[in-house]
Amino acid sequence: QVQLVQSGSELKNPGASVKISCKTSGYTFTTYGINWVRQAPGQGPEWMGWINTNTGKSTYAQGFTGRFVFSFDTSVNTAYVQISSLKAEDTAVYYCVRGVSWKFDSWGQGTLVTVSS
Amino acid sequence: QSALTQPASVSGSPGQSITISCTGTSSDVGGFNYVSWYQQHPGKAPQLVIYEVINRPSGVSHRFSGSKSGNTASLTISGLQAEDEADYYCNSYTTINTWVFGGGTKLTVL
């Protein structure tokens, strides 16, 4: 079955960087794009953007340009998001999500990133 | 792109039906039939329950149904059960090739 397994929780100082991984299985990795979704504490989800795992092209939502970079490694069927110059307001759970035909059909379990000194 | 508008909370007794609305604009909900609904239990990842306005993924109960009129989409849950208590989020594709979520609705089963 389709699975997206994310890396564990992170505690970072302001100004640091973090890289979250999302290892996929159960399907051909390059067939479907990977979306990234942020959910701040007590808030609704927010779409960050997506990466086309066939072409490598990334699309970033407004508010997620500059400090956010999507990438992937097809040899290990894994997608990544790197966030640099972390701020307190980046504290959130980050989800990777498979996009299939206009829907988000499979979600990772989420990775909590806490930014605090 | 502003978040889609959902009521903060709805409630119902077991066996009753409830409807959650999701209001957007002609640039998102009204412009496409690409509206999805997600159920999220505390501490868990969201799970798809309705896609393309009216379709149910395999394994989702027939008690969940979706509809749309103009710029407002709706999720109806019939025969409420205790396990339906969760947060629900709508999501729509937009004219600028992005996705936007609703602010979420907390469903309480009395």
PDB file of C-alpha atoms in Angstrom, chain A residues 35 37 39 42-47 50 59-62 95 101-105 107-110, chain B residues 1 34 36 38 40 43-48 51-52 89 91 93 97-104:
ATOM      1  CA  ASN A  35       2.990  18.571  -2.117  1.00  0.00           C
ATOM      2  CA  VAL A  37       1.552  21.424   3.671  1.00  0.00           C
ATOM      3  CA  GLN A  39      -0.091  23.342   9.863  1.00  0.00           C
ATOM      4  CA  GLY A  42      -4.259  25.221  16.369  1.00  0.00           C
ATOM      5  CA  GLN A  43      -4.516  26.383  12.760  1.00  0.00           C
ATOM      6  CA  GLY A  44      -5.737  24.916   9.490  1.00  0.00           C
ATOM      7  CA  PRO A  45      -3.441  23.442   6.885  1.00  0.00           C
ATOM      8  CA  GLU A  46      -1.633  25.771   4.479  1.00  0.00           C
ATOM      9  CA  TRP A  47      -0.420  24.626   1.072  1.00  0.00           C
ATOM     10  CA  TRP A  50       4.678  21.102  -4.796  1.00  0.00           C
ATOM     11  CA  THR A  59       6.079  25.583  -7.531  1.00  0.00           C
ATOM     12  CA  TYR A  60       5.977  27.611  -4.338  1.00  0.00           C
ATOM     13  CA  ALA A  61       2.926  29.261  -2.821  1.00  0.00           C
ATOM     14  CA  GLN A  62       2.973  32.911  -1.872  1.00  0.00           C
ATOM     15  CA  TYR A  95       3.250  17.206   5.948  1.00  0.00           C
ATOM     16  CA  SER A 101      -5.616  13.797 -10.128  1.00  0.00           C
ATOM     17  CA  TRP A 102      -6.690  16.946  -8.309  1.00  0.00           C
ATOM     18  CA  LYS A 103      -6.702  15.523  -4.818  1.00  0.00           C
ATOM     19  CA  PHE A 104      -4.283  14.908  -1.955  1.00  0.00           C
ATOM     20  CA  ASP A 105      -4.794  11.207  -1.481  1.00  0.00           C
ATOM     21  CA  TRP A 107      -0.362  12.054   3.645  1.00  0.00           C
ATOM     22  CA  GLY A 108       2.786  11.524   5.636  1.00  0.00           C
ATOM     23  CA  GLN A 109       2.447  11.343   9.411  1.00  0.00           C
ATOM     24  CA  GLY A 110       3.804  14.858   9.813  1.00  0.00           C
TER      25      GLY A 110
ATOM     26  CA  GLN B   1      -5.113  33.785  -1.773  1.00  0.00           C
ATOM     27  CA  TYR B  34     -11.733  20.379  -7.662  1.00  0.00           C
ATOM     28  CA  SER B  36     -11.890  18.133  -1.552  1.00  0.00           C
ATOM     29  CA  TYR B  38     -10.345  16.176   4.753  1.00  0.00           C
ATOM     30  CA  GLN B  40      -8.427  15.220  10.905  1.00  0.00           C
ATOM     31  CA  GLY B  43      -2.655  14.404  16.587  1.00  0.00           C
ATOM     32  CA  LYS B  44      -3.214  12.684  13.248  1.00  0.00           C
ATOM     33  CA  ALA B  45      -2.677  13.630   9.629  1.00  0.00           C
ATOM     34  CA  PRO B  46      -5.672  14.754   7.580  1.00  0.00           C
ATOM     35  CA  GLN B  47      -7.447  12.051   5.605  1.00  0.00           C
ATOM     36  CA  LEU B  48      -9.321  12.509   2.332  1.00  0.00           C
ATOM     37  CA  TYR B  51     -12.768  14.703  -3.757  1.00  0.00           C
ATOM     38  CA  GLU B  52     -13.896  16.524  -6.898  1.00  0.00           C
ATOM     39  CA  TYR B  89     -11.124  21.057   6.176  1.00  0.00           C
ATOM     40  CA  ASN B  91      -9.637  22.516  -0.110  1.00  0.00           C
ATOM     41  CA  TYR B  93      -7.778  24.461  -6.683  1.00  0.00           C
ATOM     42  CA  ASN B  97      -2.610  27.207 -10.120  1.00  0.00           C
ATOM     43  CA  THR B  98      -2.396  26.940  -6.350  1.00  0.00           C
ATOM     44  CA  TRP B  99      -4.421  25.174  -3.663  1.00  0.00           C
ATOM     45  CA  VAL B 100      -6.230  26.852  -0.782  1.00  0.00           C
ATOM     46  CA  PHE B 101      -7.622  25.293   2.394  1.00  0.00           C
ATOM     47  CA  GLY B 102     -10.498  26.347   4.570  1.00  0.00           C
ATOM     48  CA  GLY B 103      -9.953  27.461   8.148  1.00  0.00           C
ATOM     49  CA  GLY B 104     -11.509  24.267   9.469  1.00  0.00           C
TER      50      GLY B 104
END
